[in-house]
């Protein structure tokens, strides 16, 4: 059976499974693998300067001839203007905005026939995105890895679906086919998956990070401002515990993120070798308890799709 929805036609993809544009982790090999599997690969451009982003886009084009997107964190349009120019120069057709509605760019992106996707954690942000002209919103529940709000996906997804007239995708701890079917039952036209794709061979991730994803369980994440200054869900460790009761000492975003960068806490993508799991920022959703091995991205993708088909054919799965 096919899960094809309108959003698949909009993106030009076969299956409504989208890779989360995870800054530093979703680089060309992972984005291309998801696109080649028939989903939408998304390059996580958040930690990349303009020329690194250009190189990553070009590498993705070498690895796939299928559609792909670029994600950037959009709270300050001036900061991302150089990366946006690269997106235009390279003819990328789909843009995903994290942390803010990219109002400054939506008009010019539409003039270029681009599709604009906005990550949201509240109904009000979904409405604001739709009013600003976004084409798709992603309802991201609090159980998601990375920067995340307070509303659980089970509550957020249907309320966002009811609030806007544009397609809604769902994100937050969607880790297998059961999660995909559940999200679509709530009205989402597809899913955005992050954490499950970090435990793959193609992801850019420090070895200790992949290991922790396999070993930790559903209660081992914490929503903390201590790494970036904005609430982000990450694997709980000695460093996150050390900030308990001291939240007033945390600087706002992006100052706290710069401090963390200088202290070497943000190299979860493994760019400077393996990290110290007691200190490192390791963004992860509560679905980590369902991750028990590192696989290829294509295997993860096919497993999700075939389990989703099985659920639809035979009802809830039991062990
Ligand atoms: C390591 C990591 C980095 C992330 N970086 C970004 C980012 O740069 N931009 C963004 O829009 N979302 C980012 N996110 C959030 C994802 O887009 C997505 O909402 C989330 O991964 C979904 O939840 P899941 O990880 O439980 O699947 C990140 C998530 C993780 C785990």
Short mmCIF file of C-alpha atoms and ligand atoms in Angstrom, two decimals:
data_model
loop_
_atom_site.label_atom_id
_atom_site.label_comp_id
_atom_site.label_asym_id
_atom_site.label_seq_id
_atom_site.Cartn_x
_atom_site.Cartn_y
_atom_site.Cartn_z
CA UNK A 1 0.00 0.00 0.00
CA UNK A 2 1.01 3.58 -0.60
CA UNK A 3 1.11 6.40 1.95
CA UNK A 4 1.34 9.02 -0.76
CA UNK A 5 -0.27 12.33 0.25
CA UNK A 6 -0.53 15.78 -1.31
CA UNK A 7 2.68 16.81 0.37
CA UNK A 8 4.49 14.09 -1.62
CA UNK A 9 3.33 15.77 -4.86
CA UNK A 10 4.37 19.17 -3.50
CA UNK A 11 7.88 17.91 -2.71
CA UNK A 12 8.10 15.51 -5.68
CA UNK A 13 8.73 12.46 -3.47
CA UNK A 14 7.35 8.92 -3.26
CA UNK A 15 6.87 8.40 0.50
CA UNK A 16 5.93 11.03 3.12
CA UNK A 17 9.05 10.50 5.23
CA UNK A 18 11.24 13.57 5.68
CA UNK A 19 14.68 13.66 7.27
CA UNK A 20 14.91 16.31 9.99
CA UNK A 21 17.36 19.04 8.97
CA UNK A 22 19.59 18.39 11.95
CA UNK A 23 22.34 21.00 12.13
CA UNK A 24 25.71 19.32 11.60
CA UNK A 25 24.26 15.76 11.51
CA UNK A 26 22.14 15.82 8.35
CA UNK A 27 24.95 16.29 5.85
CA UNK A 28 25.09 15.20 2.21
CA UNK A 29 25.43 11.39 2.69
CA UNK A 30 22.39 11.18 5.01
CA UNK A 31 20.25 13.65 3.09
CA UNK A 32 21.00 11.87 -0.20
CA UNK A 33 20.30 8.43 1.31
CA UNK A 34 16.82 9.52 2.45
CA UNK A 35 16.08 11.16 -0.90
CA UNK A 36 17.29 8.07 -2.76
CA UNK A 37 14.95 5.93 -0.61
CA UNK A 38 12.03 8.02 -1.88
CA UNK A 39 11.68 10.43 1.04
CA UNK A 40 12.88 14.01 1.37
CA UNK A 41 16.48 14.44 2.47
CA UNK A 42 17.12 17.71 4.27
CA UNK A 43 20.58 19.20 4.76
CA UNK A 44 20.93 20.65 8.27
CA UNK A 45 22.70 23.88 7.43
CA UNK A 46 22.45 25.49 10.87
CA UNK A 47 26.11 25.09 11.84
CA UNK A 48 27.52 25.70 8.35
CA UNK A 49 28.99 28.87 6.92
CA UNK A 50 27.89 29.82 3.41
CA UNK A 51 30.72 28.07 1.53
CA UNK A 52 30.46 24.87 3.58
CA UNK A 53 26.72 24.86 2.82
CA UNK A 54 27.46 25.30 -0.90
CA UNK A 55 29.83 22.33 -0.81
CA UNK A 56 27.26 20.21 1.05
CA UNK A 57 24.53 21.07 -1.50
CA UNK A 58 26.85 20.22 -4.41
CA UNK A 59 27.86 16.92 -2.79
CA UNK A 60 24.18 16.06 -2.28
CA UNK A 61 23.52 16.72 -5.97
CA UNK A 62 26.34 14.32 -6.82
CA UNK A 63 24.83 11.61 -4.59
CA UNK A 64 21.19 11.92 -5.68
CA UNK A 65 19.13 13.26 -8.55
CA UNK A 66 16.02 13.31 -6.31
CA UNK A 67 14.55 16.37 -4.54
CA UNK A 68 16.15 17.55 -1.31
CA UNK A 69 15.83 20.57 0.99
CA UNK A 70 17.98 22.80 3.19
CA UNK A 71 17.10 23.70 6.81
CA UNK A 72 18.40 26.79 8.60
CA UNK A 73 17.62 28.30 11.99
CA UNK A 74 15.79 31.52 11.17
CA UNK A 75 15.44 33.78 14.24
CA UNK A 76 17.72 36.45 12.72
CA UNK A 77 17.31 37.01 8.95
CA UNK A 78 20.54 39.05 8.70
CA UNK A 79 22.64 36.22 10.10
CA UNK A 80 21.39 33.65 7.57
CA UNK A 81 21.24 35.95 4.51
CA UNK A 82 24.57 34.60 3.09
CA UNK A 83 23.36 30.98 3.41
CA UNK A 84 20.00 31.92 1.85
CA UNK A 85 21.88 33.41 -1.12
CA UNK A 86 23.71 30.09 -1.54
CA UNK A 87 20.37 28.26 -1.50
CA UNK A 88 19.18 30.55 -4.33
CA UNK A 89 22.46 30.26 -6.29
CA UNK A 90 22.33 26.48 -6.12
CA UNK A 91 18.66 26.28 -7.12
CA UNK A 92 17.47 24.44 -3.99
CA UNK A 93 13.69 24.15 -4.27
CA UNK A 94 12.60 23.48 -0.67
CA UNK A 95 13.55 25.51 2.42
CA UNK A 96 12.87 24.44 6.01
CA UNK A 97 12.98 27.07 8.78
CA UNK A 98 13.64 26.20 12.41
CA UNK A 99 13.04 28.37 15.49
CA UNK A 100 11.11 31.15 13.67
CA UNK A 101 8.78 32.00 10.80
CA UNK A 102 11.11 33.19 8.01
CA UNK A 103 8.88 36.15 7.09
CA UNK A 104 11.71 38.11 5.46
CA UNK A 105 12.26 35.36 2.86
CA UNK A 106 8.88 33.79 2.07
CA UNK A 107 7.97 36.30 -0.67
CA UNK A 108 11.30 36.06 -2.49
CA UNK A 109 11.31 32.27 -2.15
CA UNK A 110 7.88 32.05 -3.77
CA UNK A 111 9.11 34.27 -6.62
CA UNK A 112 11.73 31.55 -7.15
CA UNK A 113 9.06 28.81 -7.10
CA UNK A 114 10.39 27.48 -3.83
CA UNK A 115 8.39 25.64 -1.18
CA UNK A 116 8.67 26.97 2.39
CA UNK A 117 8.31 24.64 5.37
CA UNK A 118 8.24 25.93 8.98
CA UNK A 119 8.85 23.92 12.15
CA UNK A 120 6.33 24.85 14.89
CA UNK A 121 5.76 23.82 18.49
CA UNK A 122 2.53 25.75 19.16
CA UNK A 123 -0.80 26.18 17.37
CA UNK A 124 -0.25 29.95 17.38
CA UNK A 125 3.06 29.56 15.51
CA UNK A 126 1.37 27.34 12.92
CA UNK A 127 -1.29 29.99 12.34
CA UNK A 128 1.36 32.72 12.08
CA UNK A 129 3.32 30.61 9.57
CA UNK A 130 0.25 29.99 7.41
CA UNK A 131 -0.67 33.69 7.50
CA UNK A 132 2.87 34.61 6.46
CA UNK A 133 2.51 32.34 3.40
CA UNK A 134 4.32 29.14 4.46
CA UNK A 135 3.41 26.14 2.31
CA UNK A 136 3.79 23.41 4.95
CA UNK A 137 4.16 23.38 8.74
CA UNK A 138 5.75 20.69 10.86
CA UNK A 139 4.00 20.19 14.21
CA UNK A 140 6.88 19.24 16.48
CA UNK A 141 5.90 17.77 19.84
CA UNK A 142 7.91 18.28 23.01
CA UNK A 143 9.17 14.70 22.80
CA UNK A 144 11.36 15.71 19.83
CA UNK A 145 15.13 15.93 19.93
CA UNK A 146 16.75 19.37 19.65
CA UNK A 147 15.03 22.69 20.29
CA UNK A 148 11.51 21.89 21.31
CA UNK A 149 8.39 23.36 22.91
CA UNK A 150 6.20 22.13 25.74
CA UNK A 151 3.18 20.62 23.98
CA UNK A 152 3.12 16.86 23.41
CA UNK A 153 2.71 15.62 19.85
CA UNK A 154 -0.49 13.68 20.57
CA UNK A 155 -2.11 17.00 21.55
CA UNK A 156 -0.29 19.32 19.14
CA UNK A 157 -0.63 17.49 15.83
CA UNK A 158 -4.45 17.34 15.56
CA UNK A 159 -4.80 20.89 16.87
CA UNK A 160 -2.40 22.22 14.25
CA UNK A 161 -4.22 20.18 11.57
CA UNK A 162 -7.48 21.84 12.66
CA UNK A 163 -5.97 25.33 12.81
CA UNK A 164 -4.41 25.69 9.33
CA UNK A 165 -5.41 24.98 5.73
CA UNK A 166 -1.92 23.99 4.57
CA UNK A 167 -0.40 20.49 4.83
CA UNK A 168 0.91 19.49 8.25
CA UNK A 169 3.79 17.11 8.89
CA UNK A 170 4.42 15.61 12.34
CA UNK A 171 7.69 15.41 14.27
CA UNK A 172 8.79 14.25 17.68
CA UNK A 173 9.99 10.76 18.62
CA UNK A 174 8.59 9.17 15.47
CA UNK A 175 10.93 6.24 15.34
CA UNK A 176 9.14 3.40 13.60
CA UNK A 177 6.14 2.52 11.45
CA UNK A 178 3.74 2.65 14.40
CA UNK A 179 4.65 6.28 15.03
CA UNK A 180 4.23 7.10 11.36
CA UNK A 181 0.75 5.58 11.16
CA UNK A 182 -0.26 7.25 14.45
CA UNK A 183 0.87 10.66 13.21
CA UNK A 184 -1.04 10.22 9.98
CA UNK A 185 -4.13 9.09 11.92
CA UNK A 186 -3.92 12.43 13.74
CA UNK A 187 -4.14 14.20 10.39
CA UNK A 188 -0.49 14.70 9.46
CA UNK A 189 0.34 14.20 5.78
CA UNK A 190 3.69 12.70 6.66
CA UNK A 191 6.48 12.59 9.21
CA UNK A 192 9.78 14.31 9.97
CA UNK A 193 12.27 12.00 11.64
CA UNK A 194 15.46 13.07 13.37
CA UNK A 195 16.87 10.98 16.20
CA UNK A 196 16.29 7.57 14.55
CA UNK A 197 18.37 8.70 11.55
CA UNK A 198 21.32 9.73 13.76
CA UNK A 199 21.93 6.08 14.61
CA UNK A 200 22.85 5.35 10.98
CA UNK A 201 26.15 4.89 9.18
CA UNK A 202 25.52 7.96 6.99
CA UNK A 203 24.86 10.47 9.81
CA UNK A 204 27.64 12.82 10.89
CA UNK A 205 27.77 11.89 14.59
CA UNK A 206 30.46 11.33 17.21
CA UNK A 207 30.90 7.66 18.08
CA UNK A 208 29.88 8.22 21.72
CA UNK A 209 26.67 9.92 20.55
CA UNK A 210 25.63 6.94 18.38
CA UNK A 211 26.51 4.60 21.25
CA UNK A 212 24.39 6.57 23.75
CA UNK A 213 21.43 6.55 21.33
CA UNK A 214 21.51 2.75 21.28
CA UNK A 215 22.06 2.35 25.02
CA UNK A 216 19.78 4.99 26.59
CA UNK A 217 16.06 4.66 27.28
CA UNK A 218 12.93 6.77 27.06
CA UNK A 219 13.52 8.58 30.39
CA UNK A 220 17.14 9.52 29.69
CA UNK A 221 16.56 12.85 27.93
CA UNK A 222 16.11 16.28 29.46
CA UNK A 223 14.80 19.59 28.08
CA UNK A 224 17.47 22.10 29.00
CA UNK A 225 18.68 25.61 28.08
CA UNK A 226 22.20 24.88 29.29
CA UNK A 227 23.78 24.23 25.89
CA UNK A 228 22.21 26.83 23.58
CA UNK A 229 20.17 29.22 25.74
CA UNK A 230 16.90 27.93 24.24
CA UNK A 231 15.16 24.80 25.54
CA UNK A 232 16.54 21.78 23.70
CA UNK A 233 15.95 18.08 24.39
CA UNK A 234 19.19 16.16 24.74
CA UNK A 235 20.54 13.06 26.43
CA UNK A 236 20.87 13.76 30.14
CA UNK A 237 24.45 13.61 31.40
CA UNK A 238 26.68 14.99 34.13
CA UNK A 239 26.87 18.39 32.44
CA UNK A 240 23.07 18.83 32.17
CA UNK A 241 22.73 17.72 35.82
CA UNK A 242 25.31 20.35 36.85
CA UNK A 243 22.90 23.09 35.70
CA UNK A 244 19.98 21.84 37.77
CA UNK A 245 18.74 24.72 39.94
CA UNK A 246 21.07 27.25 38.24
CA UNK A 247 18.98 28.15 35.20
CA UNK A 248 19.12 31.88 36.00
CA UNK A 249 22.87 31.74 35.25
CA UNK A 250 22.26 30.55 31.69
CA UNK A 251 22.80 33.22 29.00
CA UNK A 252 20.19 33.75 26.27
CA UNK A 253 20.49 32.23 22.78
CA UNK A 254 22.87 32.52 20.94
CA UNK A 255 25.35 33.65 23.63
CA UNK A 256 25.04 30.43 25.62
CA UNK A 257 25.53 28.46 22.40
CA UNK A 258 28.74 30.40 21.70
CA UNK A 259 30.05 29.64 25.21
CA UNK A 260 29.23 25.96 24.69
CA UNK A 261 30.95 26.03 21.29
CA UNK A 262 34.10 27.52 22.83
CA UNK A 263 34.03 24.89 25.57
CA UNK A 264 33.93 22.13 22.92
CA UNK A 265 30.48 20.92 24.00
CA UNK A 266 28.80 21.28 20.60
CA UNK A 267 30.91 18.91 18.51
CA UNK A 268 28.27 16.16 18.51
CA UNK A 269 28.68 15.74 14.77
CA UNK A 270 32.08 14.22 15.46
CA UNK A 271 34.00 16.82 13.43
CA UNK A 272 36.75 16.90 16.08
CA UNK A 273 36.81 13.19 16.82
CA UNK A 274 34.91 11.39 19.55
CA UNK A 275 33.52 13.44 22.45
CA UNK A 276 32.99 13.00 26.17
CA UNK A 277 29.41 11.73 26.71
CA UNK A 278 29.40 13.22 30.22
CA UNK A 279 29.76 16.72 28.72
CA UNK A 280 28.71 16.69 25.08
CA UNK A 281 25.45 18.15 23.73
CA UNK A 282 23.66 15.09 22.30
CA UNK A 283 20.23 16.21 21.10
CA UNK A 284 17.76 13.31 21.12
CA UNK A 285 14.05 12.65 21.34
CA UNK A 286 12.28 10.43 23.86
CA UNK A 287 11.99 7.75 21.17
CA UNK A 288 15.62 6.71 21.84
CA UNK A 289 14.34 3.76 23.86
CA UNK A 290 13.21 2.25 20.53
CA UNK A 291 16.68 2.47 18.94
CA UNK A 292 18.65 -0.72 19.44
CA UNK A 293 21.20 -0.71 16.63
CA UNK A 294 23.06 1.40 14.10
CA UNK A 295 21.85 0.63 10.57
CA UNK A 296 22.06 2.14 7.12
CA UNK A 297 19.66 5.03 6.52
CA UNK A 298 17.98 3.02 3.77
CA UNK A 299 17.39 0.12 6.16
CA UNK A 300 15.83 2.48 8.74
CA UNK A 301 13.65 3.98 6.02
CA UNK A 302 12.48 0.61 4.64
CA UNK A 303 11.83 -0.76 8.17
CA UNK A 304 9.59 2.22 8.98
CA UNK A 305 7.71 1.90 5.71
CA UNK A 306 7.18 -1.85 5.94
CA UNK A 307 6.09 -1.70 9.59
CA UNK A 308 3.65 1.10 8.76
CA UNK A 309 2.18 -1.09 5.99
CA UNK A 310 1.94 -4.04 8.38
CA UNK A 311 0.15 -1.92 11.02
CA UNK A 312 -2.37 -0.78 8.42
CA UNK A 313 -2.89 -4.31 7.12
CA UNK A 314 -3.22 -6.13 10.42
CA UNK A 315 -3.82 -3.60 13.20
CA UNK A 316 -1.60 -2.83 16.18
CA UNK A 317 1.57 -4.90 16.42
CA UNK A 318 2.38 -6.91 19.50
CA UNK A 319 5.68 -8.37 20.59
C1 LIG B 1 20.84 16.55 16.56
C2 LIG B 1 19.63 17.37 16.23
C3 LIG B 1 19.83 18.59 15.61
C4 LIG B 1 18.72 19.35 15.23
N1 LIG B 1 18.93 20.51 14.55
C5 LIG B 1 17.88 21.17 14.01
C6 LIG B 1 18.10 22.29 13.15
O1 LIG B 1 19.22 22.71 12.91
N2 LIG B 1 17.00 22.88 12.60
C7 LIG B 1 15.72 22.43 12.84
O2 LIG B 1 14.77 22.98 12.26
N3 LIG B 1 15.50 21.39 13.68
C8 LIG B 1 16.54 20.75 14.24
N4 LIG B 1 16.31 19.65 15.06
C9 LIG B 1 14.91 19.22 15.32
C10 LIG B 1 14.42 18.35 14.17
O3 LIG B 1 14.12 19.17 13.06
C11 LIG B 1 13.16 17.52 14.47
O4 LIG B 1 12.09 18.34 14.84
C12 LIG B 1 13.39 16.47 15.54
O5 LIG B 1 14.59 15.80 15.30
C13 LIG B 1 12.22 15.49 15.55
O6 LIG B 1 12.22 14.70 16.69
P1 LIG B 1 13.03 13.31 16.81
O7 LIG B 1 14.47 13.69 16.88
O8 LIG B 1 12.55 12.75 18.09
O9 LIG B 1 12.73 12.48 15.61
C14 LIG B 1 17.40 18.89 15.49
C15 LIG B 1 17.23 17.67 16.15
C16 LIG B 1 18.32 16.91 16.52
C17 LIG B 1 18.09 15.59 17.21
#
